[in-house]
XYZ file of C-alpha atoms in Angstrom:
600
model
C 72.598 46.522 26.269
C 70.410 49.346 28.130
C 72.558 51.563 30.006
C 72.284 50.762 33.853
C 70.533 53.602 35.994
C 72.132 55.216 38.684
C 70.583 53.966 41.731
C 71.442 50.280 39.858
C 75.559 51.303 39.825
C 74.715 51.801 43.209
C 73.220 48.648 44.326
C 75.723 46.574 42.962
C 78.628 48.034 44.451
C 76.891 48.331 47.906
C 75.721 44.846 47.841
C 78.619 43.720 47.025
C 80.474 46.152 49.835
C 77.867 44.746 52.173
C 78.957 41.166 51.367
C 82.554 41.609 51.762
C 82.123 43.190 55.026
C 79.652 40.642 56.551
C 82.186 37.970 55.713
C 84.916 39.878 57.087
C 86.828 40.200 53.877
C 89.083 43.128 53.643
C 90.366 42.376 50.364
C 87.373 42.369 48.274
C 85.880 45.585 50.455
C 88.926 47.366 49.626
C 88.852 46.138 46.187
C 86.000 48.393 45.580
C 87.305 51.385 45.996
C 89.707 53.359 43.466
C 93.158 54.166 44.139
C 92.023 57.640 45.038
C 89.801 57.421 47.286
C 88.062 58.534 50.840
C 85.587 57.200 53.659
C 84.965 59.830 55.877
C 83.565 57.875 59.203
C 81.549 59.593 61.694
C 81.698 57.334 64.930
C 79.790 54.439 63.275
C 82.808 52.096 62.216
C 85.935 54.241 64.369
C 83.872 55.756 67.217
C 86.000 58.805 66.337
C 85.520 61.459 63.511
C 88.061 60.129 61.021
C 89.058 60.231 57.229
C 90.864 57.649 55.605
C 92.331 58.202 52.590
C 93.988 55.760 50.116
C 93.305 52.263 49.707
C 95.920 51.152 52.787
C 94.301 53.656 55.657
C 90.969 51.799 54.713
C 92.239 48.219 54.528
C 94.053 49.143 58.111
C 90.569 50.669 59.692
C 89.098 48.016 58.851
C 91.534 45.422 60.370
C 91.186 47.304 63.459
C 87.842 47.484 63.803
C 85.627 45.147 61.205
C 85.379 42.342 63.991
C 84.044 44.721 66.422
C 81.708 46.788 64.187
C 79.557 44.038 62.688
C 78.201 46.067 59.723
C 75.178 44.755 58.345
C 72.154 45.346 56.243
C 73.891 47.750 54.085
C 71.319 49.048 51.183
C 69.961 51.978 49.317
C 67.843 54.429 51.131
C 64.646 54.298 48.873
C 63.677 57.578 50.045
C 66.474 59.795 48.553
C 67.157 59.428 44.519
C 70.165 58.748 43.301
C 72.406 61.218 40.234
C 74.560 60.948 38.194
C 76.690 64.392 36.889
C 80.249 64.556 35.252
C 81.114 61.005 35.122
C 80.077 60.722 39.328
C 77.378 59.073 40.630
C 75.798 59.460 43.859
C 73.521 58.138 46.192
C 72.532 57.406 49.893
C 72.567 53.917 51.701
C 71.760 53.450 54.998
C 73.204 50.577 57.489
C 73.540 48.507 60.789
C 76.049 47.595 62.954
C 76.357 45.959 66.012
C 74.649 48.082 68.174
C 74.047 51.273 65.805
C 72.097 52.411 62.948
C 73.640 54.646 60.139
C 72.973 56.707 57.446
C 75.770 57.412 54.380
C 76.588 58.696 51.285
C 78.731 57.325 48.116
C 79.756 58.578 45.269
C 81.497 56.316 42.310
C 83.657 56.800 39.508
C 83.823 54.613 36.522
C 81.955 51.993 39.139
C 84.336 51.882 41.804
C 83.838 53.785 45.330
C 85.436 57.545 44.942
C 84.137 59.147 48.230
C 82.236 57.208 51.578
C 80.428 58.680 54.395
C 79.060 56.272 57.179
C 77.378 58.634 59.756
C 76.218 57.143 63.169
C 72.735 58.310 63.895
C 71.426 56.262 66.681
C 72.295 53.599 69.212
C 70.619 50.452 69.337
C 67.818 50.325 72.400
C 68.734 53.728 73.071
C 66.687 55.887 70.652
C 65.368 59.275 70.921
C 62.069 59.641 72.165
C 60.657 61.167 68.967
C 57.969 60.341 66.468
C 55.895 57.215 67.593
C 57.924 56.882 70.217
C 57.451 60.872 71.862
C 56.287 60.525 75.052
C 52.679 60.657 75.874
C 52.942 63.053 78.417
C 50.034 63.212 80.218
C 49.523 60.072 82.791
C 45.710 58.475 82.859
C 44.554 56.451 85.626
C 44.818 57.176 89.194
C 47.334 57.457 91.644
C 47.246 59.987 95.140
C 51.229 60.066 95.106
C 51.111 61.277 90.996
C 53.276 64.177 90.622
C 52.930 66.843 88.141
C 55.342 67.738 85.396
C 56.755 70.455 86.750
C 56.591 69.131 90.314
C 59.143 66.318 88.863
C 61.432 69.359 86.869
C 61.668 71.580 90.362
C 62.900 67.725 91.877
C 65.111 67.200 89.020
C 66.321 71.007 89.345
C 66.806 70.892 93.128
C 68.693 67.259 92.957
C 71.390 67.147 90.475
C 74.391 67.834 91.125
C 73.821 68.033 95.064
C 72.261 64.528 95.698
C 73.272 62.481 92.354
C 75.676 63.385 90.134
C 75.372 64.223 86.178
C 77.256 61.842 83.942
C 78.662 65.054 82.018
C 79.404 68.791 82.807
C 79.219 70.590 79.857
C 81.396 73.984 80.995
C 79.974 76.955 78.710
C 76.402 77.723 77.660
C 76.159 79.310 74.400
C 75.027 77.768 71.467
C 77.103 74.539 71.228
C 76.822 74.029 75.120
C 73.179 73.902 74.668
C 72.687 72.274 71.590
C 74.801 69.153 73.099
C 72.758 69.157 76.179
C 69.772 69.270 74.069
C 70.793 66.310 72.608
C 71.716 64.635 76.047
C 68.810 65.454 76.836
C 66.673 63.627 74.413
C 69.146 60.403 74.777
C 68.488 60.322 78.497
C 72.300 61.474 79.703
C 71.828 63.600 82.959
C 73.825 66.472 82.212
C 74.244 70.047 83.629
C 75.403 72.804 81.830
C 77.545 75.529 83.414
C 77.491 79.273 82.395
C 79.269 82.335 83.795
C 76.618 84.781 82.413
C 73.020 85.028 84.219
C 70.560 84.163 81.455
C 71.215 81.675 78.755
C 71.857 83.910 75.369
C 73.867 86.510 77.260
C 77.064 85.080 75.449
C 74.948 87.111 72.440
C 73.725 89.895 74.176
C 76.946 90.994 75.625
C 78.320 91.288 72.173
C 78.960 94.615 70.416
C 75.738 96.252 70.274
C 75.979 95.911 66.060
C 76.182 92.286 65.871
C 74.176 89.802 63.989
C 74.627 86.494 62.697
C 76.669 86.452 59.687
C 75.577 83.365 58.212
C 71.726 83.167 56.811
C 69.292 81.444 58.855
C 68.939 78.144 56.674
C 72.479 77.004 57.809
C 71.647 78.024 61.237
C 68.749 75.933 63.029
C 69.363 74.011 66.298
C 68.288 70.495 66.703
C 64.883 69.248 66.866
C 63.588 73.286 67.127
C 64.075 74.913 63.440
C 63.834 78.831 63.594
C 59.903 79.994 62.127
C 59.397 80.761 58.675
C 59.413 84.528 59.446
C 62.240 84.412 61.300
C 64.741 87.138 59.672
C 67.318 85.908 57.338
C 70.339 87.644 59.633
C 69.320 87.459 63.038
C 70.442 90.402 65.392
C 72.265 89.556 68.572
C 69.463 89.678 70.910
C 67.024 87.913 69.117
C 69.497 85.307 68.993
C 69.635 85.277 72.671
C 66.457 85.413 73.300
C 66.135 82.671 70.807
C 68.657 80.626 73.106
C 66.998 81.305 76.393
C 63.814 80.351 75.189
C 65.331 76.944 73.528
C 66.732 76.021 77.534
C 63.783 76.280 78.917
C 61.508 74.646 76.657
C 64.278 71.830 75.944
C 64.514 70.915 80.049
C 67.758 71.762 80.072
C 69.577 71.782 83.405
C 71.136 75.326 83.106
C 73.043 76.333 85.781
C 73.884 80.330 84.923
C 75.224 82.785 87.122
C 78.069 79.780 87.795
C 81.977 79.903 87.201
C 83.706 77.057 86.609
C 86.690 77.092 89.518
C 89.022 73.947 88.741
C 88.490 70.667 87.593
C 90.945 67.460 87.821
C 90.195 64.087 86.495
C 91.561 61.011 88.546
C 92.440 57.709 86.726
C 91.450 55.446 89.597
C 87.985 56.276 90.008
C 87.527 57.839 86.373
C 85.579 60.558 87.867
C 86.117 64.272 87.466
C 86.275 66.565 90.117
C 84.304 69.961 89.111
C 84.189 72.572 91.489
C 82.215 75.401 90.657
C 80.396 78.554 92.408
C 76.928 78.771 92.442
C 74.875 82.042 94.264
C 77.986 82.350 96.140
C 78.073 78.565 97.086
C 81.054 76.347 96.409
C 79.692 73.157 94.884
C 81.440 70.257 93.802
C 80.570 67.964 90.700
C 81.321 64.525 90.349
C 80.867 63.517 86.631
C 82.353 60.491 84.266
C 83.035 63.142 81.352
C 84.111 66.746 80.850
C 83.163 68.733 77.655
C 84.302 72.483 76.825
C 81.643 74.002 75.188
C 83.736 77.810 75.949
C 83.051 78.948 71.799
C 85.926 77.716 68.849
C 88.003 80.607 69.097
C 89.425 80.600 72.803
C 90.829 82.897 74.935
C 90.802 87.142 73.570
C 94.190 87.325 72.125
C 95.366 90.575 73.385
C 98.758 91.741 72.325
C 101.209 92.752 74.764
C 102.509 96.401 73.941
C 105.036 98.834 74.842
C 103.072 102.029 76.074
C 99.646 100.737 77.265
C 100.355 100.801 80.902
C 100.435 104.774 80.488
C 97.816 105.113 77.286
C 95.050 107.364 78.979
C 91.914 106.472 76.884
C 90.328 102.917 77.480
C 91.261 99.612 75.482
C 88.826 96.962 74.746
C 89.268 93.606 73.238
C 86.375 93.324 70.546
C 84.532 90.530 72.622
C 84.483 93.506 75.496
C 83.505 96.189 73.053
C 79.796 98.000 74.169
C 78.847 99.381 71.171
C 79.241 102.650 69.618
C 77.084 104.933 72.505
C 79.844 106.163 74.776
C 81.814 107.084 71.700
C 80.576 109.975 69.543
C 83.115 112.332 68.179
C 86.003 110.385 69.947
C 88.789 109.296 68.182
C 88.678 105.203 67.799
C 91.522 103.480 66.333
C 90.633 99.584 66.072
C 93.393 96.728 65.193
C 92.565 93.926 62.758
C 90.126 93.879 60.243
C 88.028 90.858 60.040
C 84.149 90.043 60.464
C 84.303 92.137 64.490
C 86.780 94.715 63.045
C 84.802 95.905 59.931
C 81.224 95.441 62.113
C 82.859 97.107 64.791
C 84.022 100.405 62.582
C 80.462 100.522 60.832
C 79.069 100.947 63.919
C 81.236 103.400 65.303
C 80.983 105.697 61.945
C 77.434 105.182 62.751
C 77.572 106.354 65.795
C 79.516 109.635 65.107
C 83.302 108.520 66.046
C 86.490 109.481 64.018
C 87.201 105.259 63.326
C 90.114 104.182 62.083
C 91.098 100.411 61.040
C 94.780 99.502 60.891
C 94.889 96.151 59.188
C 98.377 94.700 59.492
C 97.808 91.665 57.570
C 95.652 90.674 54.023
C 91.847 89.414 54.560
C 89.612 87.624 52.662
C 86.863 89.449 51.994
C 83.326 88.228 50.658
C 80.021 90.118 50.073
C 77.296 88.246 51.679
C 74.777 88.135 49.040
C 77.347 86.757 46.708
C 78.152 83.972 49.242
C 74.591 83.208 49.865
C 73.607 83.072 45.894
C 77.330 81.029 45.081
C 78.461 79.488 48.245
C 75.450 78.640 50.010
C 72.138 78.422 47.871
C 72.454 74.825 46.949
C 72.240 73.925 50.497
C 70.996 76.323 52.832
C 68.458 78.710 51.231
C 65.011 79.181 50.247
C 65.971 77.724 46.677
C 67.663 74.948 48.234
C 63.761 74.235 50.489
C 61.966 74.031 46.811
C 64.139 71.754 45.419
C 63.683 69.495 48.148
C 66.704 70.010 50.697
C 66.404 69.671 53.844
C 68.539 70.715 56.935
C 69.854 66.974 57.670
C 70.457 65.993 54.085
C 72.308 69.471 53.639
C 74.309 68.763 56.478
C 75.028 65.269 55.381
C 75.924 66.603 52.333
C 78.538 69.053 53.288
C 80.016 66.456 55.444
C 80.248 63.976 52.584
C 83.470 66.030 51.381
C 86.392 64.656 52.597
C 88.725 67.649 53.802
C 91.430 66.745 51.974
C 89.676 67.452 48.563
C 87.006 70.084 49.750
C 89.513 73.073 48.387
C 89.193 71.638 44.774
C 84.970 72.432 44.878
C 85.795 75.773 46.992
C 88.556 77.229 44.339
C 85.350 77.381 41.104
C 82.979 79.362 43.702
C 85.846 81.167 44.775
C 86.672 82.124 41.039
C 82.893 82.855 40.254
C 82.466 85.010 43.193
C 85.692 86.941 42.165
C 84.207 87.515 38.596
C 81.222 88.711 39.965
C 82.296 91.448 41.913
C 85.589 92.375 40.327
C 84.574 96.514 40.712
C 84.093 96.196 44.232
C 87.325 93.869 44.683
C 88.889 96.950 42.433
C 87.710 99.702 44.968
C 88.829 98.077 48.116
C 92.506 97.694 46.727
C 92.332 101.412 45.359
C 91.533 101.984 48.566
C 94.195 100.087 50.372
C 92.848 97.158 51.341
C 95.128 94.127 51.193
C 93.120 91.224 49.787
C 93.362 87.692 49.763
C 91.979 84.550 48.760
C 92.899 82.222 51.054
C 96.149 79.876 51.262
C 95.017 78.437 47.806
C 92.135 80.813 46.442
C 89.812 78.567 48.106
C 88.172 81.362 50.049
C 86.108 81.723 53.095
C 85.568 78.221 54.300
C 88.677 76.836 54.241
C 89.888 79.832 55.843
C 87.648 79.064 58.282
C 88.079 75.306 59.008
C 91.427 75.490 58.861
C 92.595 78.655 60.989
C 88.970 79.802 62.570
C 90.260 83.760 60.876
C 91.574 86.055 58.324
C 88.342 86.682 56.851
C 85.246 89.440 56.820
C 81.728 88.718 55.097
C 80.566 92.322 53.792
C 77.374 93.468 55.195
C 78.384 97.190 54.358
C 81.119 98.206 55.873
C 83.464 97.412 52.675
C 81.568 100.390 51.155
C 82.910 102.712 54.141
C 86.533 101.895 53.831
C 86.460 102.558 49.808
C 84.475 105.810 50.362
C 87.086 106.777 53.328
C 84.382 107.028 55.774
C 86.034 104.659 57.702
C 90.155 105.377 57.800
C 92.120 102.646 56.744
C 96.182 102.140 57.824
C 97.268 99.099 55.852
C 100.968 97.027 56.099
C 102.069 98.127 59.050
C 101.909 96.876 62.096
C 101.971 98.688 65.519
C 104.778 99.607 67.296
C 103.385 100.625 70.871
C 101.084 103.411 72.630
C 101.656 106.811 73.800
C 99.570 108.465 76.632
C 97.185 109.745 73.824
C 97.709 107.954 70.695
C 98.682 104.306 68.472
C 101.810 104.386 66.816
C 103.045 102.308 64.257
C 106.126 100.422 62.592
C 106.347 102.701 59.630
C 105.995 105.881 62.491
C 101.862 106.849 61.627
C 100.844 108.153 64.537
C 97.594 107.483 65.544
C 95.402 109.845 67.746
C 93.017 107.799 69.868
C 91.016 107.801 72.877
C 89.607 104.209 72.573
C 91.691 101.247 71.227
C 89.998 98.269 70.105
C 92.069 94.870 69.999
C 90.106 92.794 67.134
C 92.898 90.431 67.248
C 90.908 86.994 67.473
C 91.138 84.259 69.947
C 94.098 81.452 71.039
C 93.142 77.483 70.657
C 90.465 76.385 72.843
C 93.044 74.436 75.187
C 93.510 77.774 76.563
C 90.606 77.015 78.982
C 91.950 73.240 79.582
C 95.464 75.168 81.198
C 93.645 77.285 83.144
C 90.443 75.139 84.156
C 92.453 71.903 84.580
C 96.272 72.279 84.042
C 98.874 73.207 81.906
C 99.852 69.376 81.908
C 96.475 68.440 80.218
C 96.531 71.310 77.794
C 99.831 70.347 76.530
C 99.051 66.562 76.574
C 95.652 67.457 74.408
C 97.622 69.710 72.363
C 96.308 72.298 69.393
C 92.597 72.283 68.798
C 90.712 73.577 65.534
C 92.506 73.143 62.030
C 93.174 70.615 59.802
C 96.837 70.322 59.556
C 97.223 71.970 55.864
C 100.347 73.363 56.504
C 98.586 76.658 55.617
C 99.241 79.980 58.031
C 98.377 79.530 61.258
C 97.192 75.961 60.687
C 100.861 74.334 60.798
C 101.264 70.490 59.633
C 100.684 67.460 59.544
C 97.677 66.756 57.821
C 95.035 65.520 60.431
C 92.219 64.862 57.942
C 89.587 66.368 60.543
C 89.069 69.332 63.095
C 91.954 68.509 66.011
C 90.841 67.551 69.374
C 86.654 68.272 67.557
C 83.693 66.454 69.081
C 85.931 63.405 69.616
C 88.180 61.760 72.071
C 91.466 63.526 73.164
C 94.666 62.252 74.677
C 93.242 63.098 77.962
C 90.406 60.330 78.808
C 86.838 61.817 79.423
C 87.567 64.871 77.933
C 86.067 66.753 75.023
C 85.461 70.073 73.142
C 82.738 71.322 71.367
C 82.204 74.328 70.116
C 82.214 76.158 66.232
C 79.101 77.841 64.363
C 75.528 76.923 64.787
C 75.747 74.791 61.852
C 78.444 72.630 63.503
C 76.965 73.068 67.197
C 73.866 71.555 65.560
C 75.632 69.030 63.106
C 78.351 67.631 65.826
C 76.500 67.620 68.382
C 74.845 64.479 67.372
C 77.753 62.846 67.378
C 79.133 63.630 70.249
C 76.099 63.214 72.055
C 75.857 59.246 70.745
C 79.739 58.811 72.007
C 78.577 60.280 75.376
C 75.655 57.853 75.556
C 77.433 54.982 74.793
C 80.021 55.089 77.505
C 77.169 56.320 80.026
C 75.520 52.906 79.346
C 78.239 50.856 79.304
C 78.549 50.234 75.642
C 81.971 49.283 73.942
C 83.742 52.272 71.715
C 86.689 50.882 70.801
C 88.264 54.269 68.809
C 90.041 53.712 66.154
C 92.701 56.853 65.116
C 92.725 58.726 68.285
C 93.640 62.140 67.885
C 97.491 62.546 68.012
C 99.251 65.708 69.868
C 101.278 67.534 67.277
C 101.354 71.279 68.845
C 100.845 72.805 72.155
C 99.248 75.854 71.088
């Protein structure tokens, strides 16, 4: 008998998955999965973001939600082929339900289902207006009351949020507030976006004056706008602003900068928000159906409280306050922390002629970027990654295909490889001092990053100025508390300093919900970012996704958004289809919604 192909493996077991589910049997669709397995759901059967894992999670999903879903038309996407590596074989399928279209991934072992992905990507009667369907822009025929295109943006401009209301306030406009409006945008979701700073980018510009982007440009694009060919592989800080202002404008995007969010409070009658906000010294209140904190992953500046700095005499900065190096030459700098801002923050200030010292009071994982790109990212998101055929969406799609739970077992080998590589510069930075770690599990960077947002540097040089001493390193001690001219620490080093930086990272992103809305909501919302591993700083249990992440919270009408440009771009699509679907009336019945383990 021939051997059947791959994409045949995966025909029968989706026609057959297809069957079950159309006839509402649970028992035979459950039957086709192994013991160990996963379906990661993105909104299209849960209208949440939600893993199950194990035979019984999926059998109970699907009890809650099969009648409502109405999957149909399951089958192979002819356009993507199918593998078959290591005893796994994988494919793409796309699918219907009710009133949604999807795209997904499978993967099988020894023909049964090992992982799932069912992604929502557009609503029923409610597509975007792209392709054959992009507008046509200009208007033939005649007509002496035809307004312009721009006459109908200034009436758009001057009208909403004074004489109709948006359906959502988006409160923050860097990247993930305006890649979600974006898509709001597109789906026809009046929206306005609120932002503190006067130009859109400025979140960027503000920045230390020695930022770029840390992660290559591949992984990086916003929707519908990819960067240009040329455009560098690590963009600096203002480009990437500039980037982002010119993205607003030519997106439509009703940007509302120079504005500070005062208060908001959501009332359960009337399931309205009440937004009031200051605009060109005007108090203006905002009356929309749903809420979403675009204010950046990490939070509020952590800034730690300590004995002495009510009489220190030089300045102290947190590193999202930090100028740049200018103002600094030949003073004495001592910074705190030493992850991505820390180390960028010291290179620059070596650079610029100041006496920089890092104290580093806990281990970091460290990575050098080049290895990361060749290892950890090429197969993706890279030019090698364009020849072979990738694109941005199947990358994406691709990456999101691993459930969380497992993702660590595929991190630890690049991890390993990485380590191997560049064991003589690993060497140097611990003869240096350095306290190095691997993450929780040796699974490196990004599960570090999913699952505490910190702990962790990509080396774009500055490793090479803490082995050389260039840049003074104080490691396993924390500090103890300021004098009028210096830093001193636990083990007694005293620290001369007229500038202290505080690279100390960020609090959850419920920070803003206490002080926007009220403590009451923060505390009913509860931790947001991590998965639960029960690693440090990302306490138990096991949540399976990002808490409280582009999906709905314990407080009704209220999201967050936020993380890299990958995940601003990614997640934003999802979010933006959940938003549309309750702004036209259409029935999300979530499945899994996000349970309140932690405050904080």
């Amino acid at each position: 008998m021939l051997e059947e192909s791959p994409g045949t493996r995966i025909d029968i077991v989706l026609a057959k998955l297809g069957r079950a589910l159309e006839r509402g049997d649970i028992d035979a669709a459950v039957n086709l999965f192994q013991a160990d397995c996963y379906w990661r759901d993105l909104v299209a059967f849960t209208w949440n973001l939600k893993t199950m894992e194990g035979q019984d999670q999926i059998r109970d999903m699907l009890t809650s939600q099969l009648a409502a879903i109405k999957p149909a038309r399951l089958r192979q996407d002819e356009m993507e082929r199918p593998g078959d590596a290591d005893g796994v074989t994988e494919g793409w399928f796309e699918f219907e339900t009710e009133v949604a279209r999807g795209h997904g991934h499978i993967r099988l072992k020894n023909g049964l289902i090992w992982t799932l992905l069912t992604t929502m990507t557009e609503l029923k009667g409610h597509e975007e207006p792209r392709g054959a369907r992009r507008p046509l822009g200009a208007e033939h025929g005649h007509d002496p009351s035809r307004k312009t295109w721009k006459e109908k943006r200034e009436t758009e401009a001057a009208e909403l949020g004074y004489t109709s209301q948006p359906y959502v306030v988006i409160i923050g406009g860097g990247q993930g507030g305006i890649a979600l409006g974006a898509r709001l945008r597109q789906l026809g979701v009046p929206a306005i976006i609120i932002e503190k700073n006067e130009r859109p980018g400025d979140s960027w510009r503000k920045r230390y004056k020695s930022l770029c982007l840390h992660d290559p440009v591949w992984y990086d694009h916003l929707p519908y706008i990819p960067f240009p060919e040329n455009w560098p592989v690590f963009a600096p800080k203002d480009k990437i602003g500039d980037w982002l202002e010119m993205y607003t404008k030519v997106m439509e995007l009703n940007y509302w900068s120079s504005t500070t969010c005062k208060s908001a409070r959501y009332d359960d009658v009337t399931k309205e928000w009440t937004v009031v906000v200051e605009r060109d010294g005007e108090e203006v209140v905002l009356r929309p159906k749903q809420l979403v904190l675009a204010t950046g992953m990490s939070g509020k500046p952590n800034v730690p409280k300590l004995r002495g700095q009510d009489i220190f005499k030089g300045e102290q900065q947190h590193s999202s306050q930090h100028p740049g190096p200018d103002a600094y030459r030949e003073k004495r700098v001592v910074v705190i922390g030493s992850n991505n801002s820390a180390h960028d923050i010291c290179a620059a200030l070596w650079e610029g002629g100041a006496d920089v010292t890092m104290v580093q009071r806990s281990s970091t994982h460290i990575v050098r970027s080049d290895t990361l790109m060749e290892i950890g990212l090429g197969d993706l998101y890279s030019e090698r990654a364009l020849a072979a055929g990738m694109t941005t969406r199947k990358a994406d799609l691709i990456f999101a295909s691993l459930p969380y739970r497992i993702m660590h077992e595929f991190q630890i080998p690049l991890y390993e490889k990485m380590r191997e590589r560049d064991a003589k510069f690993y060497a140097d930075l611990e003869k240096a001092g350095f306290m190095l770690d691997w993450g929780a599990d040796g699974s490196g960077l990004f599960m570090k990053y999913l699952r505490r947002g910190s702990g962790y540097y990509i080396d774009v040089g500055a490793c090479d100025l803490v082995i050389d001493g260039s840049i003074k390193l104080k490691s396993g001690s924390d500090v103890s508390h300021l004098t009028e001219d210096s830093v001193v620490l636990k083990d007694g080093t005293v620290l001369p300093a007229d500038l202290v930086v505080y690279a100390t990272g960020y609090g959850s992103m419920n920070g803003w919900a206490a002080d926007l809305i009220s403590r009451e909501v923060a505390d009913k919302v509860g931790k947001v970012w991590g998965l639960g591993s029960d690693t440090p700083k990302d306490p138990g249990p096991w949540e399976g996704e990002q808490r409280n992440m582009w999906k709905p919270t314990q407080q009704e009408a209220l999201w967050f958004h936020g993380g890299n440009l990958h995940q601003s771009r990614h997640y934003s699509q999802y979010l933006s289809l959940q938003l549309k679907a309750r702004c036209e009336g259409i029935s999300t019945p979530v499945y899994g919604l996000q349970e309140r383990h932690h405050l904080a």
